[in-house]
Coordinates of C-alpha atoms in Angstrom, one line a residue:
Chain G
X577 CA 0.0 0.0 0.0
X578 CA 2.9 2.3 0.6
X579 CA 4.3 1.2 -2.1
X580 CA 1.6 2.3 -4.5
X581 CA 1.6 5.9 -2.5
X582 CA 4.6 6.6 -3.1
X583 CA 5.0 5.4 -6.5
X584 CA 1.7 7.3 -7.7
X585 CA 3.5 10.8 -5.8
X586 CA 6.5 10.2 -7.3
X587 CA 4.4 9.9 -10.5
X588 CA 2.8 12.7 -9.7
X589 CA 6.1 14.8 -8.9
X590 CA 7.3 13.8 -12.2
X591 CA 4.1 14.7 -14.4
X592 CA 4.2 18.3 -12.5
X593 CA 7.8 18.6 -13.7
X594 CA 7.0 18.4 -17.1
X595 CA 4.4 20.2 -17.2
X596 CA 6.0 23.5 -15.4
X597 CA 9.1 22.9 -18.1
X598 CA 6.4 23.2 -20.6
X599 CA 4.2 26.2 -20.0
X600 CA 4.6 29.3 -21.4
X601 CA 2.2 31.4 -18.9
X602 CA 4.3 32.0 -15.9
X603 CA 1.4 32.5 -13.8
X604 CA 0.1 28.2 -14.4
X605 CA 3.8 27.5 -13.8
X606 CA 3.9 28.8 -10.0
X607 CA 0.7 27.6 -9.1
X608 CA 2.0 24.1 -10.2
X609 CA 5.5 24.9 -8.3
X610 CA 3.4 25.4 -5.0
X611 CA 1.6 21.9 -6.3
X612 CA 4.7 20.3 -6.1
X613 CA 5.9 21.3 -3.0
X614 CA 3.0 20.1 -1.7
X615 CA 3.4 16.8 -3.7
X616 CA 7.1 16.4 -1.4
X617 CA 5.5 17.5 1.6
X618 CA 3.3 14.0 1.2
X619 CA 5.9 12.2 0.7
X620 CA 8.0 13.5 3.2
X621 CA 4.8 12.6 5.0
X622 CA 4.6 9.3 4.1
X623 CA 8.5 8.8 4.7
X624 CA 7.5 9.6 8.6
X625 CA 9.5 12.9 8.6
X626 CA 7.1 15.0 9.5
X627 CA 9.4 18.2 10.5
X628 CA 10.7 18.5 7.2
X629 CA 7.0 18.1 5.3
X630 CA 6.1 21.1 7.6
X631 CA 8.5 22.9 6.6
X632 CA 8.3 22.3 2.6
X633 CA 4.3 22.5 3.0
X634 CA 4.9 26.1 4.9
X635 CA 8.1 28.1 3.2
X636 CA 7.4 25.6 -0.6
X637 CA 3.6 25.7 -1.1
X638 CA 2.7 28.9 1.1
X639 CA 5.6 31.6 0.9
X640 CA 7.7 31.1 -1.8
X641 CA 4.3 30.6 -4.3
X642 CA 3.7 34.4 -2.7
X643 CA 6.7 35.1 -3.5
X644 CA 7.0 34.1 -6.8
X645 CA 3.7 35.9 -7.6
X646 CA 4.9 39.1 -6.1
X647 CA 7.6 38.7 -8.8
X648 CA 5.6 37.9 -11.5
X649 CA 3.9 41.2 -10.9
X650 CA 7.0 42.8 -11.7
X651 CA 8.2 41.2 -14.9
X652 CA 5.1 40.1 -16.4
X653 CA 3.2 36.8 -16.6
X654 CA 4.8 35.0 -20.0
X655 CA 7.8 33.9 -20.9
X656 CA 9.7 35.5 -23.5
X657 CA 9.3 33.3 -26.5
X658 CA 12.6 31.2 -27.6
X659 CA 15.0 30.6 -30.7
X660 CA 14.4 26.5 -31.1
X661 CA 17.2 26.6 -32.8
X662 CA 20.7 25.4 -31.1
X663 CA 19.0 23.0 -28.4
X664 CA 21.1 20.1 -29.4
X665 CA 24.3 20.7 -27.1
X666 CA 21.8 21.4 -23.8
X667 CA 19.5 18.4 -24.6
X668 CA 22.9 16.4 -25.0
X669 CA 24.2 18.0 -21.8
X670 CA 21.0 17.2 -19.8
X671 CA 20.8 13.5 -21.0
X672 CA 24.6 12.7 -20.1
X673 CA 24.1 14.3 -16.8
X674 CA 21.1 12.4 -16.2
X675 CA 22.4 9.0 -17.4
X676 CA 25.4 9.8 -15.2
X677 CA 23.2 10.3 -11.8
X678 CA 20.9 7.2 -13.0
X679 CA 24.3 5.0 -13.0
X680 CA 25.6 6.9 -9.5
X681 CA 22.0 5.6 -7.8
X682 CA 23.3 2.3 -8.5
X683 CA 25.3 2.6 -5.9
X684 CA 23.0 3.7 -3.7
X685 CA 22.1 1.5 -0.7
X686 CA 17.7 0.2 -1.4
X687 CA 15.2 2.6 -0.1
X688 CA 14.8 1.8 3.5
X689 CA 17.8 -0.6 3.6
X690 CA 19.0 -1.6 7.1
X691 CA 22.3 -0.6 6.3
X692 CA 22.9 2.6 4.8
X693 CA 25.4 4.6 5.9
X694 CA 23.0 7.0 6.8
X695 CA 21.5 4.5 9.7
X696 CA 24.4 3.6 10.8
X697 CA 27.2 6.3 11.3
X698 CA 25.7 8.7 13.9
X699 CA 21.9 7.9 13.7
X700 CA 22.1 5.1 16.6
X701 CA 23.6 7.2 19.3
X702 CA 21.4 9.9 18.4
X703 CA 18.3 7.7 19.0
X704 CA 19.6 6.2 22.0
X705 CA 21.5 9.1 23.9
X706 CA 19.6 11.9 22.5
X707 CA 16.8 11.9 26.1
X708 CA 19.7 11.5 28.8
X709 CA 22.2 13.7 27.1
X710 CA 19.7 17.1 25.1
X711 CA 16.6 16.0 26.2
X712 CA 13.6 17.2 24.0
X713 CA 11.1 14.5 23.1
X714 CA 11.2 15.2 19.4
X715 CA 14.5 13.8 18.7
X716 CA 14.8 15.8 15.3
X717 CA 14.9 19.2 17.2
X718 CA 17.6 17.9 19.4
X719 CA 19.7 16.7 16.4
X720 CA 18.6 20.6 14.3
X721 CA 19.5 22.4 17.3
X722 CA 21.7 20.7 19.7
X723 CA 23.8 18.2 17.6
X724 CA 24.0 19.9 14.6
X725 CA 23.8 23.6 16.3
X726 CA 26.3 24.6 13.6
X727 CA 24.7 23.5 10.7
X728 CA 21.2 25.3 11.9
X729 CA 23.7 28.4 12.6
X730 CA 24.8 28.5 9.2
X731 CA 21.6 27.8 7.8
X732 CA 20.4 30.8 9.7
X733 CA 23.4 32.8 8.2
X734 CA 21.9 31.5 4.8
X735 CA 18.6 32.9 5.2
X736 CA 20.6 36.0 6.5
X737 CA 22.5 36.3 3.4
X738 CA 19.1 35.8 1.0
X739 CA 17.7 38.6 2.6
X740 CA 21.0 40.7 2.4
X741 CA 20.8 40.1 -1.3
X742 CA 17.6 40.8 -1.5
X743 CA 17.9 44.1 0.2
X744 CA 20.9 45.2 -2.1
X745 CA 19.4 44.4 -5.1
X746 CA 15.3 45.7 -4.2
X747 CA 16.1 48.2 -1.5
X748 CA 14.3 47.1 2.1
X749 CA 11.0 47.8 1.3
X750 CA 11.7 51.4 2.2
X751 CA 12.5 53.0 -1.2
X752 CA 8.9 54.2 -1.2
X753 CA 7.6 53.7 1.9
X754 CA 3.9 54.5 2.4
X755 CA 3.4 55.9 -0.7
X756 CA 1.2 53.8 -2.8
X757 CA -0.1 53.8 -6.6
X758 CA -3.0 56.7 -5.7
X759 CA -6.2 54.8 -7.3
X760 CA -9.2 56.9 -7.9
X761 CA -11.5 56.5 -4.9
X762 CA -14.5 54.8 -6.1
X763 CA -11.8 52.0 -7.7
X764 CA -11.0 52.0 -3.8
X765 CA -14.3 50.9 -2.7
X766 CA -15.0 49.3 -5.3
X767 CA -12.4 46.9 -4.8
X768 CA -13.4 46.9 -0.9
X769 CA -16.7 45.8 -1.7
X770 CA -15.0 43.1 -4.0
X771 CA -13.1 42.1 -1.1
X772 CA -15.9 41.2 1.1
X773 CA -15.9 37.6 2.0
X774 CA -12.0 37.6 1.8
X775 CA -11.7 40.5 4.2
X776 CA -14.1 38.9 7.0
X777 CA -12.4 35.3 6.2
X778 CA -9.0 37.4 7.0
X779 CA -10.1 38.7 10.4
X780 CA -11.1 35.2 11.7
X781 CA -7.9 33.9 9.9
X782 CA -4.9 36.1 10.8
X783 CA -5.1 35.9 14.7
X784 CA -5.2 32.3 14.7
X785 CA -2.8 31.8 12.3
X786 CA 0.0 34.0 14.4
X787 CA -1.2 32.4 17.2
X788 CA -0.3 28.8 15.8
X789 CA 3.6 30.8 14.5
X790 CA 3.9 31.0 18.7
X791 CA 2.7 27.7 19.3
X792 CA 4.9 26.3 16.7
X793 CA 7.8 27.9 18.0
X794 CA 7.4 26.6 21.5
X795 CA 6.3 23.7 21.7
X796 CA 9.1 23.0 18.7
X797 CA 10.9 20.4 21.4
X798 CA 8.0 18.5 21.6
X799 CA 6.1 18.1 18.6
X800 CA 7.0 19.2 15.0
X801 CA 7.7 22.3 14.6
X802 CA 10.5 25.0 15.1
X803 CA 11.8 27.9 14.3
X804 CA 12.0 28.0 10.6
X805 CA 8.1 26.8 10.3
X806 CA 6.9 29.4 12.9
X807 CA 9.0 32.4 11.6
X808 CA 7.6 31.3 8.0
X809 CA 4.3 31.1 9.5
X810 CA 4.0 34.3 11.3
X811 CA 5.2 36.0 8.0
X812 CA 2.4 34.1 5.9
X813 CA -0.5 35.6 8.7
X814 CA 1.2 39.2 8.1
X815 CA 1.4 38.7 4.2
X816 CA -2.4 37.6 4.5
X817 CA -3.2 41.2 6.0
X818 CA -1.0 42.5 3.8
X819 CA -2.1 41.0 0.6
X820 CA -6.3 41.8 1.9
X821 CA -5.8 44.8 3.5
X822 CA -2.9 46.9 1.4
X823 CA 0.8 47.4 2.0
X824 CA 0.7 50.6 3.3
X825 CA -1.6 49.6 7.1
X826 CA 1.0 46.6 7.4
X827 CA 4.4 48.7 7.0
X828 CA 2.5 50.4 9.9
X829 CA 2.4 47.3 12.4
X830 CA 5.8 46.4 11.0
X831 CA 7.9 49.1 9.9
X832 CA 10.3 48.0 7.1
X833 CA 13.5 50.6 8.4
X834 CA 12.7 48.7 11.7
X835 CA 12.2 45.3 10.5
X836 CA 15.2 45.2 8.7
X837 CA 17.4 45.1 12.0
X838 CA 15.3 42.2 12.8
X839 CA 17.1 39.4 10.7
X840 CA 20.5 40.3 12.2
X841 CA 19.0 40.4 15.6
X842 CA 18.3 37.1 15.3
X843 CA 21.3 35.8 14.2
X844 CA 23.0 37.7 16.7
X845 CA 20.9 36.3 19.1
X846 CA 21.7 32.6 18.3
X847 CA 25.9 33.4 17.8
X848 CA 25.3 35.1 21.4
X849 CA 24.2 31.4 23.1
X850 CA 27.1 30.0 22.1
X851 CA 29.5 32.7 22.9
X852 CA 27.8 32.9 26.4
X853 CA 28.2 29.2 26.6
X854 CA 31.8 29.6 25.5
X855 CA 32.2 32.5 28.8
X856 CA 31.4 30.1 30.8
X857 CA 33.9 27.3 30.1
X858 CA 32.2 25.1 27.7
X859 CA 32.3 24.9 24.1
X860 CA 30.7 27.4 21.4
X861 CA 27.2 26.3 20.9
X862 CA 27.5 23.7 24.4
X863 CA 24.1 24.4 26.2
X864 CA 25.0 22.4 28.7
X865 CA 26.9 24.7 30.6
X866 CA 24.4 27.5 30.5
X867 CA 22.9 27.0 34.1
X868 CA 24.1 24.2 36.4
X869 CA 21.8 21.5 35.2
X870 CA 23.2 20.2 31.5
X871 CA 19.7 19.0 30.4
X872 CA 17.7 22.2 31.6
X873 CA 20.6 24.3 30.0
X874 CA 20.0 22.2 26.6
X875 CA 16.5 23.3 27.1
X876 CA 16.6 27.2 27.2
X877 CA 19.9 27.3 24.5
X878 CA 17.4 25.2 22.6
X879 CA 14.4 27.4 23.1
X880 CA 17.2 31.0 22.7
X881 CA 18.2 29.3 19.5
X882 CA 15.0 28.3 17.9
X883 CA 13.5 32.2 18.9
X884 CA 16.5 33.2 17.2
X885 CA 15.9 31.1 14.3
X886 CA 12.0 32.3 14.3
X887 CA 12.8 36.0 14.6
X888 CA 15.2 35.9 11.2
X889 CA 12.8 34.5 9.3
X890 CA 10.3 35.7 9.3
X891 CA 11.0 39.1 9.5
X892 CA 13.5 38.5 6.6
X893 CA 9.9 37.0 4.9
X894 CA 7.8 39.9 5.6
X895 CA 10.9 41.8 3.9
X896 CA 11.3 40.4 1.1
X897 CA 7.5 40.6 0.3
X898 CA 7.6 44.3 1.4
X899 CA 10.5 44.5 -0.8
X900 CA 9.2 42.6 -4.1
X901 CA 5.6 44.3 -4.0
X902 CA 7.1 47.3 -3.7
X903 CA 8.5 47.1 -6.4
X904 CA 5.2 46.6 -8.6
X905 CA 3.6 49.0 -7.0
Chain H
X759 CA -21.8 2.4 20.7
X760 CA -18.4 1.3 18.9
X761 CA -20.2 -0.5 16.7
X762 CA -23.0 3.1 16.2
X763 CA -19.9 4.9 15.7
X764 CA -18.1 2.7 12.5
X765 CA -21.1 2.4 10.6
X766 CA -22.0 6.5 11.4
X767 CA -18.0 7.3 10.5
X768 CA -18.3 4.6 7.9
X769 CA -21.8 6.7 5.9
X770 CA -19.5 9.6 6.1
X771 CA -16.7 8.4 4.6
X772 CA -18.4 6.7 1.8
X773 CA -20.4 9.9 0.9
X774 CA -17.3 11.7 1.7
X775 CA -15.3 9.9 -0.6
X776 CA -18.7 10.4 -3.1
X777 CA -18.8 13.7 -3.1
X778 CA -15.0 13.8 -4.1
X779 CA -15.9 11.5 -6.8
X780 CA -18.5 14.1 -8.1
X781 CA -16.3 16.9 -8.0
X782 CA -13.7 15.6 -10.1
X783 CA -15.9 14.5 -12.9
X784 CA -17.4 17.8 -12.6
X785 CA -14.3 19.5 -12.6
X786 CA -13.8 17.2 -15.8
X787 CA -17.1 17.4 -17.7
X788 CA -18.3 21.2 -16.6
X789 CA -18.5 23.3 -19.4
X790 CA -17.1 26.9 -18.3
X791 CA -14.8 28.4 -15.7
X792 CA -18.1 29.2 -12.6
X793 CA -19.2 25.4 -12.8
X794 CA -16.1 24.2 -13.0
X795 CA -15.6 26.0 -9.9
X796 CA -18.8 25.1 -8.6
X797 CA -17.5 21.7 -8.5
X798 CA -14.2 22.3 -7.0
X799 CA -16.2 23.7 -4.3
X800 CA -18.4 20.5 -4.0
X801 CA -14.7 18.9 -3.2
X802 CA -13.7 21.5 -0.5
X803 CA -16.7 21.5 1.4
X804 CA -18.8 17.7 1.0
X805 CA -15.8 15.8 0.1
X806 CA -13.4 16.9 2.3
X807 CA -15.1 17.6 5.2
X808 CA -17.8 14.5 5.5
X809 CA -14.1 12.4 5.3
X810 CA -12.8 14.6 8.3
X811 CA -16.0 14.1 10.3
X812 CA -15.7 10.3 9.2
X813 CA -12.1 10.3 10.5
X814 CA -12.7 12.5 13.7
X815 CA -15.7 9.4 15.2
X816 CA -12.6 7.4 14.5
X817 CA -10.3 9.2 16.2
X818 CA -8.6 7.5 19.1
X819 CA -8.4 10.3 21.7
X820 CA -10.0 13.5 22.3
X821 CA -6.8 15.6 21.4
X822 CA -6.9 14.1 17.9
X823 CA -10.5 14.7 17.3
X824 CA -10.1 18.5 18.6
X825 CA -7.1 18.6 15.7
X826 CA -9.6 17.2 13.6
X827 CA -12.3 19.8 13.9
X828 CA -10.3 22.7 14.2
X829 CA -9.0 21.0 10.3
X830 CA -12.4 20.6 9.5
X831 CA -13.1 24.5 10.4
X832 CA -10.5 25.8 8.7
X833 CA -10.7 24.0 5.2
X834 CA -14.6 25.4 5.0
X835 CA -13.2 28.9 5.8
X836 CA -10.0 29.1 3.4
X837 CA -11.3 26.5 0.6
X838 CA -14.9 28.2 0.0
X839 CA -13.4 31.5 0.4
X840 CA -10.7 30.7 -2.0
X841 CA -12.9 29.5 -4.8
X842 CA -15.2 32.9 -4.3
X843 CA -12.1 34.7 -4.7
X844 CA -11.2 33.4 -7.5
X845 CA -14.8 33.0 -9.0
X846 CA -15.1 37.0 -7.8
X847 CA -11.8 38.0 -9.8
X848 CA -12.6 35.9 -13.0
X849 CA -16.1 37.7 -13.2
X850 CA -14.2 41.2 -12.5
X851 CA -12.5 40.6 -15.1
X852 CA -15.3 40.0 -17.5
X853 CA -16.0 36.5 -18.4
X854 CA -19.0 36.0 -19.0
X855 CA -20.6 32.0 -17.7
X856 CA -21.6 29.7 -21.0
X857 CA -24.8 28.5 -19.1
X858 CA -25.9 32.2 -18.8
X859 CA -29.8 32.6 -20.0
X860 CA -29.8 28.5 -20.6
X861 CA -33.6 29.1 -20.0
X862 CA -34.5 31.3 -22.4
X863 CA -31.9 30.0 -24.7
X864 CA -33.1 26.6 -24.8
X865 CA -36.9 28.0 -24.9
X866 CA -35.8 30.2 -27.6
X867 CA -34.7 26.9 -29.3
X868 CA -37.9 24.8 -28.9
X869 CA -40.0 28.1 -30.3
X870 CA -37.6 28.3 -33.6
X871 CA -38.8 24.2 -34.1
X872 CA -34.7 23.5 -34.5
X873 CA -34.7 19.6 -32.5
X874 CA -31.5 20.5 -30.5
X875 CA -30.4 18.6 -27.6
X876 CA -29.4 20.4 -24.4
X877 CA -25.6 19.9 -24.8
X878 CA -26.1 21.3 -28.5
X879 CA -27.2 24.4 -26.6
X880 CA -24.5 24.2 -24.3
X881 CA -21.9 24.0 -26.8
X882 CA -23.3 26.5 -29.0
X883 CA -21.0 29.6 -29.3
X884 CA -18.1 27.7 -27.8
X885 CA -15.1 29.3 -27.3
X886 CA -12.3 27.2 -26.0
X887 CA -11.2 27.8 -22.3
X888 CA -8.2 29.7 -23.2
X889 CA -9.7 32.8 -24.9
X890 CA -11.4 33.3 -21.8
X891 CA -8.0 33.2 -20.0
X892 CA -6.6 35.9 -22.3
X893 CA -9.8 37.8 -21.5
X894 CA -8.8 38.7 -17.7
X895 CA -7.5 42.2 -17.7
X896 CA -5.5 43.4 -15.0
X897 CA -6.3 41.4 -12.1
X898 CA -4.4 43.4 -9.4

C-alpha cells in the first residue's frame, strides 16, 4: 500500500515537472510549483518525517508561491518566446548528466535498507542518547538544534545572506515607503466591496494563524515544529493582511526601516548562546553549561536558539514581500 | 456504541469519498470556468469535510478529534473563500458564464422548431477555455 503511494507521488512529482518545463504562462507554472511542493510534503509525510514536510508545505507551497507571484507582478506573466534553434548541445548536456546520476544511484544503498550509511554512522547514538544527554522528546529538534547547532547556525546565516541580497538588489521595502499607486477612490471601494468575504475570512484567519507561528515555535521540542516553520508562519498571517488589506496599514504594524534590524538580531541572538556558553567554560554552541543542570541548559539554549531562528525568518519573509511588492507597485 | 460509531463514521466516509468522486468528474465534464468552480467547491466542502468528520468518530483520543475539527473549520473557511475569490476576480474581469440565460436559450430553441439537444445548446458559441484566460485584464 505504501508502495503504490509513493510510486503514484512520485508519479505525480514527475508529471508536474514536465508540465511547469512546458508552460509558457508564468502564472500556471507557479501555481503548479506550490503543487509540487505540496506533492514532497506527502511524501515526506509518508516517509514519517514529518518536520521536514512542515517545513516544505509552509516556506514551498505557502511563501515562496507568494513570492513568486509578487515577482511575477513585476516582470510580467509569459515567458519570453525562444530561438528553437541550437537545443542540441543542452538536450545532450541534460541527457549525459542524467544517465550519469541514474548510473551513480546504482550505488546507492535500497530505499529503506537496514544498512545505509546513513543509519548507521551517527543515527544510533542519536536515538539512543539523545533523552539523557539534550533531552527534547522530538528527537529531530535535538539533532537541528543541539547536535547539529552549527549546521542550523549556518543555515540561519543563509537565510541572512538571502535577505542581504535581497535588500541590495530591491532596497528594504523602504525605497517608497507609504506611498502607494493613488487609485481613484470609487476604484478603492470598489475593490473593498470586492473584497468582502476575503476580508471577514481574513479577520477570523490572521489571529489564529500567528497564534499557531507561537505555538509552533514553543512547543518545537515537543512536537514538530520550530523555528523556521513558525517564523515562515507568522510572516504568511502578516502577508495575509497584507495581501487583503494593502501594503501601506502593514508597514504600519511592521515598519520595514525597523524590521530590517530584525534578521540580524536574530542571528546575533543565536551566535550570542554559544558565545555565552563559551564564557562560561564550555564549548561554542555547548548548552550544557548554561545554568548548572546540563539537560535544563540544553533546554533554554534550545528554546534562545529556535527564537533566534524564528525571529530571522520571518522578518526576513515579511521583507522580502515588502521588498518585491514594492516594487510593482 | 463502537459499533454506532463505524457504521455513522463509515456513511461519512463513503459519501465523503462520493462527493470527491462528483467533484472531479465535474471539474472534468463542466462546461465553463463558474461550474467548474462550482465543482471544485463540492470537493472542498462535502468531500473533504464529511471524510474529516468520518475520520474524527474514528479518532482515538480526544486531542486528535479536537485537531480534527479545528482542520475541518479551517478548510470550510480558506477553501470556500478561495474558490469565491477566485470566482469574484474571473467575473471582474469580465468573463461572462456559457450557461448564462440556458432558460431562455433553450426555450428560444424549442420556439424556432430546431430539435437540439441540451448539450447542443450548451456547446453552441463555444469558445475554448483559453480565450477566456486571455480575457482577464488586470487582475491586481
Amino acid at each position: 500500500m505504501e508502495f503504490l503511494i509513493n510510486s503514484l507521488l512520485l508519479l505525480m512529482l514527475v508529471a508536474t515537472v514536465f508540465a511547469i518545463v512546458r508552460l509558457k504562462r508564468l502564472m500556471i507554472g507557479v501555481m503548479l510549483m506550490g503543487f509540487f511542493s505540496l506533492l514532497s510534503a506527502n511524501i515526506f509525510m509518508v516517509l514519517d518525517a514529518v518536520d521536514v514536510a512542515f517545513t516544505e508545505a509552509a516556506v514551498g507551497a505557502g511563501v515562496s508561491t507568494i513570492f513568486f507571484l509578487a515577482a511575477l507582478a513585476i516582470v510580467g506573466r509569459t515567458s519570453k518566446p525562444q530561438n528553437a534553434t541550437r537545443t542540441f548541445v543542452p538536450l545532450a548536456a541534460v541527457i549525459i548528466t542524467g544517465a550519469l546520476l541514474v548510473y551513480a544511484s546504482f550505488d546507492m544503498p535500497y530505499f529503506g535498507s537496514h544498512d545505509a550509511p546513513a543509519h548507521n554512522h551517527v543515527v544510533p547514538r542519536y536515538l539512543n542518547d539523545s533523552p539523557n544527554e539534550v533531552g527534547p522528546p522530538n528527537i529531530v529538534t535535538s539533532v537541528l538544534a543541539s547536535y547539529r547547532g552549527y549546521d542550523t547556525l549556518g543555515e540561519v546565516g543563509v537565510v541572512f545572506t538571502a535577505f542581504i541580497g535581497v535588500f541590495l538588489l530591491l532596497g528594504a521595502g523602504t525605497r517608497k515607503s507609504g506611498v502607494e499607486r493613488p487609485a481613484p477612490p470609487n476604484v478603492q471601494a470598489e475593490s473593498m466591496r470586492q473584497k468582502v468575504v476575503l476580508r471577514e475570512v481574513s479577520d477570523l484567519l490572521i489571529a489564529p494563524v500567528l497564534i499557531f507561528a507561537l505555538y509552533v515555535q514553543w512547543h518545537g521540542d515537543f512536537g514538530p515544529g520550530g523555528g523556521f516553520q513558525a517564523g515562515v508562519i507568522f510572516a504568511s498571517g502578516v502577508i495575509l493582511y497584507a495581501l487583503i488589506y494593502g501594503i501601506v496599514p502593514a508597514q504600519k504594524v511592521f515598519p520595514p526601516r525597523k524590521l530590517a534590524y530584525f534578521p540580524g538580531i536574530g542571528f546575533l541572538l543565536y551566535a550570542l548562546v554559544g558565545v555565552v556558553s563559551m564564557m562560561r567554560g564550555g564549548n561554542f554552541l555547548d548548552y550544557g553549561v548554561l545554568v548548572h543542570d546540563p539537560l535544563h541548559g540544553q533546554h533554554y539554549g534550545i528554546l534562545i536558539i529556535e527564537l533566534g531562528v524564528g525571529i530571522t525568518v520571518a522578518a526576513v519573509m515579511i521583507n522580502i514581500f515588502f521588498s518585491l511588492s514594492e516594487r510593482s507597485l | 456504541m463502537s459499533m454506532a460509531l463505524d457504521i455513522v463514521s463509515l456513511i461519512l466516509l463513503c459519501a465523503g469519498s462520493f462527493f470527491c468522486i462528483t467533484a472531479g468528474v465535474g471539474l472534468m465534464r463542466m462546461p465553463d470556468f463558474y461550474t467548474r468552480a462550482h465543482a471544485a467547491s463540492i470537493l472542498d466542502s462535502m468531500g473533504a469535510g464529511l471524510i474529516i468528520l468520518g475520520l474524527t468518530l474514528q479518532a482515538p483520543s480526544y486531542l486528535v478529534a479536537i485537531k480534527l475539527l479545528f482542520t475541518f473549520f479551517f478548510l470550510m473557511i480558506t477553501g470556500l473563500a478561495a474558490i469565491h475569490a477566485l470566482a469574484q476576480s474571473v467575473n471582474v474581469a469580465g468573463v461572462n458564464p456559457k450557461l448564462a440565460n440556458i432558460v431562455q436559450r433553450l426555450h428560444k430553441n424549442l420556439n424556432d422548431g430546431r430539435t437540439r439537444s441540451i448539450t447542443g445548446a450548451v456547446t453552441d458559441g463555444d469558445n475554448s477555455p483559453t480565450d477566456s484566460d486571455n480575457n482577464r485584464g488586470d487582475g491586481k
